[in-house]
Coordinates of C-alpha atoms and ligand atoms in Angstrom, one line a residue:
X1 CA 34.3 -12.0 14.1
X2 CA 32.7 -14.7 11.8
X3 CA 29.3 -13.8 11.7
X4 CA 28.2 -17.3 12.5
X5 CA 29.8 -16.8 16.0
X6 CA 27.6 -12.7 15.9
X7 CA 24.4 -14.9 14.8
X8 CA 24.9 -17.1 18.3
X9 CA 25.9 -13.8 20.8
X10 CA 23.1 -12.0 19.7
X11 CA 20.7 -14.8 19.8
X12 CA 17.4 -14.1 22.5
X13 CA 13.9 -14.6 23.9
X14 CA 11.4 -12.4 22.4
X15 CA 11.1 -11.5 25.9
X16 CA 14.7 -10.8 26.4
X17 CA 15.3 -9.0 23.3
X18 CA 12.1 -6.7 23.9
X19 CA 13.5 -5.3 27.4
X20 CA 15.9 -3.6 25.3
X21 CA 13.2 -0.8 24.5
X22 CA 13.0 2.1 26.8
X23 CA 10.5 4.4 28.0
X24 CA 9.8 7.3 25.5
X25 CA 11.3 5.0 22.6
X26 CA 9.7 5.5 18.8
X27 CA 9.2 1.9 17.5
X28 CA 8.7 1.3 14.2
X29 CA 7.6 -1.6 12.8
X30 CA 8.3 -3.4 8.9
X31 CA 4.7 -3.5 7.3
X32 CA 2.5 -6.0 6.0
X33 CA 3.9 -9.3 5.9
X34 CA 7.3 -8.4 7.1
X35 CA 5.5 -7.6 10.5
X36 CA 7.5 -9.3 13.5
X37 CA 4.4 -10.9 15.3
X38 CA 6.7 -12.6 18.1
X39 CA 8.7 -9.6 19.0
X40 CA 4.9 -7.2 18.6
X41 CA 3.2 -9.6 21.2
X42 CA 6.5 -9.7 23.7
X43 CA 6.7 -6.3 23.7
X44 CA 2.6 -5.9 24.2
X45 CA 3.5 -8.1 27.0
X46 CA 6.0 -6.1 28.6
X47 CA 4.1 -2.8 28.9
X48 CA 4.1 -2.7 32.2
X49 CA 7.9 -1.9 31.8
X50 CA 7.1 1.2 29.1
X51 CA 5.6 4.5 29.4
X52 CA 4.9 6.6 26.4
X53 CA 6.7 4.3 23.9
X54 CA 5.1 5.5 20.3
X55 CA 4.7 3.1 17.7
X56 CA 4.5 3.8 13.9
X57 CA 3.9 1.8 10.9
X58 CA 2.2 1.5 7.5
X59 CA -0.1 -1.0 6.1
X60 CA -0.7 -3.6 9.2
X61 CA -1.8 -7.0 8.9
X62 CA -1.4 -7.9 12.6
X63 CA -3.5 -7.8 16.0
X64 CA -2.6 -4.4 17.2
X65 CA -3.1 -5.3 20.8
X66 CA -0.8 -2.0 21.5
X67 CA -3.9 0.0 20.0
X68 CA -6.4 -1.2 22.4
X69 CA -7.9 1.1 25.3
X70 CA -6.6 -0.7 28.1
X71 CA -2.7 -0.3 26.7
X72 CA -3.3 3.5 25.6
X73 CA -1.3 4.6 29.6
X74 CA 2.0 2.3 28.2
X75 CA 1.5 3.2 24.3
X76 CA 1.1 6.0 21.9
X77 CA 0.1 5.1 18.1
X78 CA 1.1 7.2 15.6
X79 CA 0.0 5.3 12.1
X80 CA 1.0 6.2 8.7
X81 CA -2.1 4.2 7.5
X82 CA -5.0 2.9 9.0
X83 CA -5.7 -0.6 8.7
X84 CA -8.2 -3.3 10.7
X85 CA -6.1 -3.1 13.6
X86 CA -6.1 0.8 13.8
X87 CA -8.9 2.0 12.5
X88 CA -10.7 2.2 15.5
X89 CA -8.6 3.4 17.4
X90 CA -7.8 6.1 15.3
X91 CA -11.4 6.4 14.8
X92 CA -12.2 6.4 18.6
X93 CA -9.1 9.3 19.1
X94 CA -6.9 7.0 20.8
X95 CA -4.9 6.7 18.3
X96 CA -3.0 9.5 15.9
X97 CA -3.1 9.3 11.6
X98 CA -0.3 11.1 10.2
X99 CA -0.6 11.9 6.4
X100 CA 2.5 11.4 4.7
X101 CA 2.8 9.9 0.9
X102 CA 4.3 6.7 1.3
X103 CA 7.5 7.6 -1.0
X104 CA 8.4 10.5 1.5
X105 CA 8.5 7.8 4.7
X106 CA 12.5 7.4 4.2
X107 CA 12.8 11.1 3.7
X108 CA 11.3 12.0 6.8
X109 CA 13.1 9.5 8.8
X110 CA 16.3 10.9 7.7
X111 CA 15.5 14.8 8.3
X112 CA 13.9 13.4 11.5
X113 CA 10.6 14.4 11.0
X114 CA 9.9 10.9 11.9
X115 CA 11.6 9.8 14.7
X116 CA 13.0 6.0 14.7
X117 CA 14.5 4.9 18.2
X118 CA 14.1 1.0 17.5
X119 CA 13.2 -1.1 14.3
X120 CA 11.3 -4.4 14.9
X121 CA 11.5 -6.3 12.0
X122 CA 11.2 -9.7 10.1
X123 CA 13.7 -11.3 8.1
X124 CA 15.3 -14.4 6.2
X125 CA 17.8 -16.5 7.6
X126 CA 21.4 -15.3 6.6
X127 CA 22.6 -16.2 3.4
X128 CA 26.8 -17.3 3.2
X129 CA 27.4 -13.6 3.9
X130 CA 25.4 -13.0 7.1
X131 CA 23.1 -11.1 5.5
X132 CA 19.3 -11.1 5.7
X133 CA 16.6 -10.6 3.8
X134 CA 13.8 -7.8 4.9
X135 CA 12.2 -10.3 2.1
X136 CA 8.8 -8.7 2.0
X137 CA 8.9 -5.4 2.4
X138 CA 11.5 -2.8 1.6
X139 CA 9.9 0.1 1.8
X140 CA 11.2 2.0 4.5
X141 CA 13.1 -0.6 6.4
X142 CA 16.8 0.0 5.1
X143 CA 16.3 3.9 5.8
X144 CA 14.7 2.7 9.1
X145 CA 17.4 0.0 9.8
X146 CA 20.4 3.2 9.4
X147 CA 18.6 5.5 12.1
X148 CA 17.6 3.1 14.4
X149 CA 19.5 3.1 18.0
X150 CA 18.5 -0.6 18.2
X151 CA 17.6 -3.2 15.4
X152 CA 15.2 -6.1 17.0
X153 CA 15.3 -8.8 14.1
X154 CA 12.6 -11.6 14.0
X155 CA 14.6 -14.2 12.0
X156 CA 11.7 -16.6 10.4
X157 CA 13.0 -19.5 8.8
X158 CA 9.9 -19.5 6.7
X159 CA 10.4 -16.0 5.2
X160 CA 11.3 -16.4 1.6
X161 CA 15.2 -14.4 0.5
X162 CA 14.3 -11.8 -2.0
X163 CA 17.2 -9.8 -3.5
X164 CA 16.9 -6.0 -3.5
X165 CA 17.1 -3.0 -1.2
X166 CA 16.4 -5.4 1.9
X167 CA 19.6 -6.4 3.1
X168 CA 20.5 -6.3 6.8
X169 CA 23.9 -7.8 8.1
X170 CA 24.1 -9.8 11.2
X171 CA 26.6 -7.5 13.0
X172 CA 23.7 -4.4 12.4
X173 CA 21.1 -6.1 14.3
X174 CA 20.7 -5.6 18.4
X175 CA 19.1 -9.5 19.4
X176 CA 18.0 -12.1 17.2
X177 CA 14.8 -13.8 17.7
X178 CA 14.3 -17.1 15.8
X179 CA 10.7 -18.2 15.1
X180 CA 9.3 -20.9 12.2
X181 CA 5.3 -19.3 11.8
X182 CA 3.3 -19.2 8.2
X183 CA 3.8 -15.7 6.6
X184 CA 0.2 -13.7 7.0
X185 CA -1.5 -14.2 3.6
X186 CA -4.2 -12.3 1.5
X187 CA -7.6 -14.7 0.9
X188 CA -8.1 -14.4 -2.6
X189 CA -10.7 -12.2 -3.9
X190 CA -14.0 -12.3 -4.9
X191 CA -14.4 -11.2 -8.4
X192 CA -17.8 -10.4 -9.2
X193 CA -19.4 -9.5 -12.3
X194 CA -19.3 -6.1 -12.1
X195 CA -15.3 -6.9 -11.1
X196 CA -14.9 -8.5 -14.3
X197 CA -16.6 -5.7 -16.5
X198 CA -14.3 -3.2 -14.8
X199 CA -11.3 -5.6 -15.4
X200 CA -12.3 -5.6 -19.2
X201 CA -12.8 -1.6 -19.4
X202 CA -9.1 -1.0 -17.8
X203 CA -7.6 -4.0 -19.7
X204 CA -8.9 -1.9 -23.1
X205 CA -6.7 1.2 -21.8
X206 CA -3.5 -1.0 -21.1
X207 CA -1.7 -1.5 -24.5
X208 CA 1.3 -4.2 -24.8
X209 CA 4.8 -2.8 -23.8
X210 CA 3.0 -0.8 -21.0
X211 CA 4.7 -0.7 -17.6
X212 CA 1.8 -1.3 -14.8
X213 CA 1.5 -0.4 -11.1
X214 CA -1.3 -2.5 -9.6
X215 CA -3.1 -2.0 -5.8
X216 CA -4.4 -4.9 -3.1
X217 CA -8.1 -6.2 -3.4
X218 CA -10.8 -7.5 -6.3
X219 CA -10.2 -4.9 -8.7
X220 CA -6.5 -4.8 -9.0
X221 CA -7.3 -8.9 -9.2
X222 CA -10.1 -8.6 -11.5
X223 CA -7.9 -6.6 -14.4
X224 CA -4.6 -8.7 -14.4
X225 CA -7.1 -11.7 -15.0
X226 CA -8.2 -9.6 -18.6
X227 CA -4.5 -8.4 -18.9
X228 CA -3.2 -12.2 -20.1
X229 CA -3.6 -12.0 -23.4
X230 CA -0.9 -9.0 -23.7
X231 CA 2.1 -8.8 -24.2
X232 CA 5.4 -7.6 -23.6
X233 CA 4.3 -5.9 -19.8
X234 CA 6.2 -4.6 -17.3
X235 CA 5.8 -3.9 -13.7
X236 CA 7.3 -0.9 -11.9
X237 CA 4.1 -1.1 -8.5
X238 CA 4.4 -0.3 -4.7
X239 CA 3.0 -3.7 -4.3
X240 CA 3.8 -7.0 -6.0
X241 CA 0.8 -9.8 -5.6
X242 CA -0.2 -12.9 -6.7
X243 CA -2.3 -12.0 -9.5
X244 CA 1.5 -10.7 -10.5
X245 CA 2.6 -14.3 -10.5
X246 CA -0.6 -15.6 -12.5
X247 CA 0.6 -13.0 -15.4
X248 CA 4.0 -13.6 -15.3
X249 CA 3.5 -17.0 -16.0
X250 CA 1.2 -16.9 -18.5
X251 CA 4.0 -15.1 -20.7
X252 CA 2.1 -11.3 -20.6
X253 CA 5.0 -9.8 -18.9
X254 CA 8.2 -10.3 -19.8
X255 CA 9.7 -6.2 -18.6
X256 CA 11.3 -6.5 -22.1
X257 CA 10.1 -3.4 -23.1
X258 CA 10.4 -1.4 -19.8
X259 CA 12.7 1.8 -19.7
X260 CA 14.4 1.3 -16.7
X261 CA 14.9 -1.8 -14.6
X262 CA 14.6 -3.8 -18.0
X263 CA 13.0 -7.4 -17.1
X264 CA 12.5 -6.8 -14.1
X265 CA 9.4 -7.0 -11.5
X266 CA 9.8 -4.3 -9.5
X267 CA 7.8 -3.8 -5.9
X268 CA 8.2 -2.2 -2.6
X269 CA 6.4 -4.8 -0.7
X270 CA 5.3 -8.1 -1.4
X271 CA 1.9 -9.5 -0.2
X272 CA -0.4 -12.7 -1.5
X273 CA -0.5 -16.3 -1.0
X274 CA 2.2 -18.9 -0.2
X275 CA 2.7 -19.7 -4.4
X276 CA 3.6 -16.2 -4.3
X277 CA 6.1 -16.3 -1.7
X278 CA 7.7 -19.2 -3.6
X279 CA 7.7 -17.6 -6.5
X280 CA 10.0 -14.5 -4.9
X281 CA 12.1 -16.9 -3.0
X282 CA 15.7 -16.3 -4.6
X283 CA 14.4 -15.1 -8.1
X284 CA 16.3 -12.9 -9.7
X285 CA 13.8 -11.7 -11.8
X286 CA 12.2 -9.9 -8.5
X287 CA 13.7 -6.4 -7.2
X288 CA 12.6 -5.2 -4.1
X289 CA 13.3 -1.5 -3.9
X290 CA 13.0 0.8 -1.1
X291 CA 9.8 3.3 -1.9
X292 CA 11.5 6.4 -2.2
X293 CA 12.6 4.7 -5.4
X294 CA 9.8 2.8 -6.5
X295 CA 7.5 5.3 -5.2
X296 CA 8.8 8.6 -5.9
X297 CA 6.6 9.9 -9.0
X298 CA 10.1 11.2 -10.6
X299 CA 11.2 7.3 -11.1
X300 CA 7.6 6.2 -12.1
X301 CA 7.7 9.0 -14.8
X302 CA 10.6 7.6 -16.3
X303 CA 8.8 4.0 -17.3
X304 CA 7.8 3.9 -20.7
X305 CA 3.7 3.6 -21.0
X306 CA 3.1 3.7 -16.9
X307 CA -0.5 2.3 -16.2
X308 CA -1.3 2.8 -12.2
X309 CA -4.6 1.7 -11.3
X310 CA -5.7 2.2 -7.8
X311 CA -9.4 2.0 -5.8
X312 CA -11.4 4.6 -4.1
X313 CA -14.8 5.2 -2.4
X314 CA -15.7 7.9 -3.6
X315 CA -15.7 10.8 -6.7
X316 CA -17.2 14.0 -7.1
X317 CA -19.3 15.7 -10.2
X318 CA -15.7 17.7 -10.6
X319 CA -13.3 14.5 -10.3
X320 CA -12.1 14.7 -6.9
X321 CA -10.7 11.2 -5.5
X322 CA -11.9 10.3 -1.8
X323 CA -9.8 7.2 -1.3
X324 CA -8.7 7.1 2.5
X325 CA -11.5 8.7 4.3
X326 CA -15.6 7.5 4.5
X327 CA -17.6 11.2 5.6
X328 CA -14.9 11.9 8.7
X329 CA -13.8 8.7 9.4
X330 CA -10.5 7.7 8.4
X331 CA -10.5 4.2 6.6
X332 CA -7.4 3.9 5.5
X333 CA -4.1 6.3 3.9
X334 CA -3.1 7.8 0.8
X335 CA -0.2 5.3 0.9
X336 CA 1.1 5.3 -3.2
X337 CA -2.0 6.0 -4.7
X338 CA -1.0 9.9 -5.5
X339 CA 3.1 8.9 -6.2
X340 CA 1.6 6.4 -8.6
X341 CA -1.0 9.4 -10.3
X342 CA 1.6 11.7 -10.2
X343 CA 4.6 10.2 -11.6
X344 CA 2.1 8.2 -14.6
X345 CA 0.7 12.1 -15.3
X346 CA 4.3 13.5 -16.0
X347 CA 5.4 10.2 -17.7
X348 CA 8.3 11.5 -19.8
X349 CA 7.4 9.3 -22.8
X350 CA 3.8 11.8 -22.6
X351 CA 2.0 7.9 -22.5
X352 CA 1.5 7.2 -18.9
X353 CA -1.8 6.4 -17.8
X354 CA -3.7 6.9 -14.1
X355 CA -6.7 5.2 -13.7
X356 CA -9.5 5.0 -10.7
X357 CA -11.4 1.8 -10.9
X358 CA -14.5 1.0 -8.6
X359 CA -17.6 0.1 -8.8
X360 CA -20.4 2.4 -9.6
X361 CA -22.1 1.6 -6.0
X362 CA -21.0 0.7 -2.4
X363 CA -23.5 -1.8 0.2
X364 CA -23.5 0.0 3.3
X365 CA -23.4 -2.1 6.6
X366 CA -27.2 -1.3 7.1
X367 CA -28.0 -2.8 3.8
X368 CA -28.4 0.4 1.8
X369 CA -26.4 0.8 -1.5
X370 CA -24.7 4.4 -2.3
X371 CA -23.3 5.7 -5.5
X372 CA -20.1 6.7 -5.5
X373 CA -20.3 8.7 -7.8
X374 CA -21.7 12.1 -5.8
X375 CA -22.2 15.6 -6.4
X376 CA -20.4 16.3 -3.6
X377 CA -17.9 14.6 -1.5
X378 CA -19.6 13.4 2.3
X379 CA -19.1 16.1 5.1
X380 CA -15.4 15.6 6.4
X381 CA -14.3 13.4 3.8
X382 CA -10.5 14.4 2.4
X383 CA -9.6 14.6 -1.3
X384 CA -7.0 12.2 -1.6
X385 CA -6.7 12.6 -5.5
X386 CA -7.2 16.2 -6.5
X387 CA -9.1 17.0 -9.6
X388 CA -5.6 18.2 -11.3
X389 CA -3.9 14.7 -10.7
X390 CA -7.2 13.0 -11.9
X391 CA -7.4 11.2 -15.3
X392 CA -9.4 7.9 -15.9
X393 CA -12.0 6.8 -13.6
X394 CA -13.6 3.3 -14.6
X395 CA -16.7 1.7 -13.4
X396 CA -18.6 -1.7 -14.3
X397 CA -20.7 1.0 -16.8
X398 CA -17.6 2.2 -18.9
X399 CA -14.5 4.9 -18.4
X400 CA -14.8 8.3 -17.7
X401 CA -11.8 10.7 -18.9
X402 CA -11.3 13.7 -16.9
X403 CA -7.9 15.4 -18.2
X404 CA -8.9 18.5 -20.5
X405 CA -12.6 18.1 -19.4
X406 CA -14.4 21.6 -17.9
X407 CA -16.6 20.6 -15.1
X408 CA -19.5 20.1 -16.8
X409 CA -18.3 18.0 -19.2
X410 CA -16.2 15.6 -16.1
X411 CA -19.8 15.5 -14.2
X412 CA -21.2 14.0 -17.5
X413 CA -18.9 11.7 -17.9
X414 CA -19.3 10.1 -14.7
X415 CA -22.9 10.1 -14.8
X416 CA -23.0 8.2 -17.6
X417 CA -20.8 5.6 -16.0
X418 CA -23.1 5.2 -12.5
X419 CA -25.3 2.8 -11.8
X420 CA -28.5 3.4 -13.3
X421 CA -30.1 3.8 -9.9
X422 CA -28.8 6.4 -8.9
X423 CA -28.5 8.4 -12.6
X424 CA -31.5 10.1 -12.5
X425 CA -31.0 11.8 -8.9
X426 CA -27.3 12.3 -10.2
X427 CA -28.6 14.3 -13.3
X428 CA -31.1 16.6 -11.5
X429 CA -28.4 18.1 -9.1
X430 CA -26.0 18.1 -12.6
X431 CA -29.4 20.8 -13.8
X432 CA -29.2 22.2 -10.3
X433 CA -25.8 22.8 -9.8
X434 CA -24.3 24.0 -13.3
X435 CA -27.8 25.7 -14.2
X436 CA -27.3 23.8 -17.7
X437 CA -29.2 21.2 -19.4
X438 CA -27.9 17.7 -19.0
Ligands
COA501 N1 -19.6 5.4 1.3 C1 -19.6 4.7 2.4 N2 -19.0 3.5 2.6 C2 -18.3 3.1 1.5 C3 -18.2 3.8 0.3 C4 -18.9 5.0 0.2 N3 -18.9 5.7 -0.9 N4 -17.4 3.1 -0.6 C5 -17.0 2.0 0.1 N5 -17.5 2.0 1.3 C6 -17.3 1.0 2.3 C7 -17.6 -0.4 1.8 O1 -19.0 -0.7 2.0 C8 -16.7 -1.3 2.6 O2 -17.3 -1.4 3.9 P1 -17.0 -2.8 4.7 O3 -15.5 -2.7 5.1 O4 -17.9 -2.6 5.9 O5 -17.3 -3.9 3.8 C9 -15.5 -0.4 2.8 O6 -15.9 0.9 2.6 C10 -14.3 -0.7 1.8 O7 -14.8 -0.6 0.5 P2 -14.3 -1.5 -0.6 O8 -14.8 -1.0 -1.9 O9 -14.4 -3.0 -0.3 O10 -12.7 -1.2 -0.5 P3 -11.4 -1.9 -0.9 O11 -11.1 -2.9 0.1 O12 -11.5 -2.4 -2.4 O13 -10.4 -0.7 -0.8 C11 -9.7 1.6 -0.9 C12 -10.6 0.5 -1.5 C13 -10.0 2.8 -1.7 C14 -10.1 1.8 0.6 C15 -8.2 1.1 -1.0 O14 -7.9 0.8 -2.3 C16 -7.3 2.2 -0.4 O15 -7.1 2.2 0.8 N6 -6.7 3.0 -1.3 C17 -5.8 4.1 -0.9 C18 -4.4 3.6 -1.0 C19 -4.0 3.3 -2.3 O16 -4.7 3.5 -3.3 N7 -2.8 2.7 -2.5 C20 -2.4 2.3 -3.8 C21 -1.2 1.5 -3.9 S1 -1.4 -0.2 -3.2

């Protein structure tokens, strides 16, 4: 059948197409900005039709109405990351966290260790084929999209076609939901000063040919803004962001000198502004790859010069990473932050880099400031770096190197990159605890 005449037979309500979940169902959803808002609120809508439908995801950007008390009897939630929408849930017990690395989602789904009944996703109108783009995120979707029973497809006529591991054909999907909405963006950051001096300390460790991997937020922001006058980057990251754009076209990247996917930018999932979304539209310079490629530390390792730099909240006196958790709360996952430390630290060319940026102090919602820099980590809190993956770790006050460092030697190298605030409290437990002069 042409699939112009599949497109129109499988066409449907959000309503419609949502009735096709049963009772007991896993749903998993695409993440980020490939999120199906239409088919997530019709399905909210129809709970009084589900019991014990479990619903998984990564990274979130949307409501989460299914996490709220009054829908716990029709849902279970079972996150892979907590976000805005979860974390209180999660937080409050109504909702599960599941620590996975985000490069071992597709594996799991296919030994079945994660359980996919229906995939709700959003995608691109069909191109001349009748296939669609998955566009923003690739991630897990493709491995997602082969184990599903039931494909629910959100096509978005505003969701730009990116090329990649994100094809899904017409005659796979179940019902086809049209909407036209604006794609969720990311407000731009506020870069502060102590952003900017951070930028400047990673931009010294990044030299030209290096292949980067880049996280969300101010930081990740604040260094491509010192990274323009290089040359000759690449970009091998789980996510690919506007501050990407910004570099590309000021001529710092170019992929020419990465190892493998030569010229290319390579992501997992694409998040930012609209100029952004433009800019992926149709480019052939973008690869969106599922993240048991991009992800998986054995690919990262074999980009020449790999530079991840990632954010935490929190590092020990002997360089262990807190990154997901605040005391025994969870804030948010591990999602590629350890693929990314991992696959730079056995970087075949020996050159790969792995750096922790953050600034030397966090403003509590009372008003009080913390180091983050601690002797120890807070009660409950989980390592989410260990002190064996752990290499740079960069404040506003300079870098601090941990590889071949004893203890004492890592504790003194992050003390002399806290705020001074905090240093002098920081250097009396150093006396304290290693019964050693500072
Ligand atoms: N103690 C208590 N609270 C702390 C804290 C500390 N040591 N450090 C930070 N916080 C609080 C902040 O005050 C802030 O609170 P708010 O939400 O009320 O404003 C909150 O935690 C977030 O801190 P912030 O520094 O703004 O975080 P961020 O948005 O830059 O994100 C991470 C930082 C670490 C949470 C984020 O990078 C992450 O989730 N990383 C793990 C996943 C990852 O690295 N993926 C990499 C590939 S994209």
């Amino acid at each position: 059948m042409d699939f112009r005449d599949m497109y129109k037979g499988k066409l449907s309500t959000a309503d419609e197409a949502v009735k096709l979940i049963k009772s007991g169902d896993t749903v998993v959803f695409a993440s980020a900005a490939g999120e199906p808002p239409a088919l997530i609120d019709a399905m909210v809508a129809n709970k009084k039709n589900y019991r014990n439908v479990t619903i998984s995801h990564m990274f979130n950007v949307g409501k989460c109405e299914y996490a709220l008390p009054e829908n716990s009897e029709y849902f279970n939630v079972r996150c892979w990351f907590a976000a805005s929408g979860t974390r209180k849930a999660i937080n409050e017990g109504r909702a599960e966290f599941v620590p996975v690395f985000f490069y071992q989602v597709p594996q799991y789904m296919r030994s079945g260790i994660f359980n996919v009944d229906v995939l709700m996703v959003m995608v691109s109108p069909p191109d001349e084929k009748g296939y669609c783009s998955a566009s923003l995120t690739s991630d897990y979707i493709i491995e997602a999209a082969k184990q599903a029973k039931v494909i629910l497809a959100e096509v978005n006529d505003r969701m730009p076609y990116v090329y990649g591991d994100t094809l899904i054909h017409i005659s796979e999907i179940d019902k086809i939901v049209e909407t036209s909405h604006p794609i969720p963006e990311l407000a731009p950051a506020v870069i502060g000063e102590a952003e900017t001096a951070i930028g400047k300390h990673c931009a010294s460790l990044v030299e030209d040919g290096s292949t980067l991997q880049l996280g969300i937020g101010a930081i990740p922001d604040a260094v491509m803004a010192q990274l323009k006058g290089k040359k000759h980057l690449g970009i091998h990251s789980e996510m690919i962001s506007s501050g990407i754009v910004d570099l590309y076209e000021s001529g710092a990247i170019d992929g020419s000198e990465k190892s493998i996917d030569k010229g290319k930018l390579v992501g997992t999932f694409i998040m930012g502004d609209k100029k952004l979304y433009d800019f992926v539209d149709h480019n052939p310079v973008v690869l969106l790859k599922a993240v048991d490629y991009v992800n998986h530390p054995i690919v990262i390792a074999q980009n020449a010069k790999m530079v991840s730099i990632n954010a935490c909240l929190q590092v020990d006196f002997l360089g262990q990473v807190v990154s997901d958790t605040i005391g025994t709360k969870q804030f948010s996952g591990v999602g590629g932050q350890v693929d990314f430390f991992r696959g730079a630290g056995m970087s075949l060319d020996g050159l790969g880099k792995s750096i922790i940026a953050m600034t030397s102090t966090a403003t509590l919602k009372s008003g009080e400031k913390v180091s983050k820099i601690v002797p120890y980590i807070d009660h409950g809190a989980a390592v989410t770096t260990s002190r064996h993956d752990v290499d740079y770790i960069v404040t506003e006050y300079g870098i601090a190197q941990m590889k071949g460092k004893s203890l004492k030697e890592r504790a003194r190298e992050l003390i002399n990159v806290s705020h001074p605030d905090f240093k002098n409290d920081l250097i009396k437990e150093y006396v304290n605890r290693f019964n050693s002069e500072f």
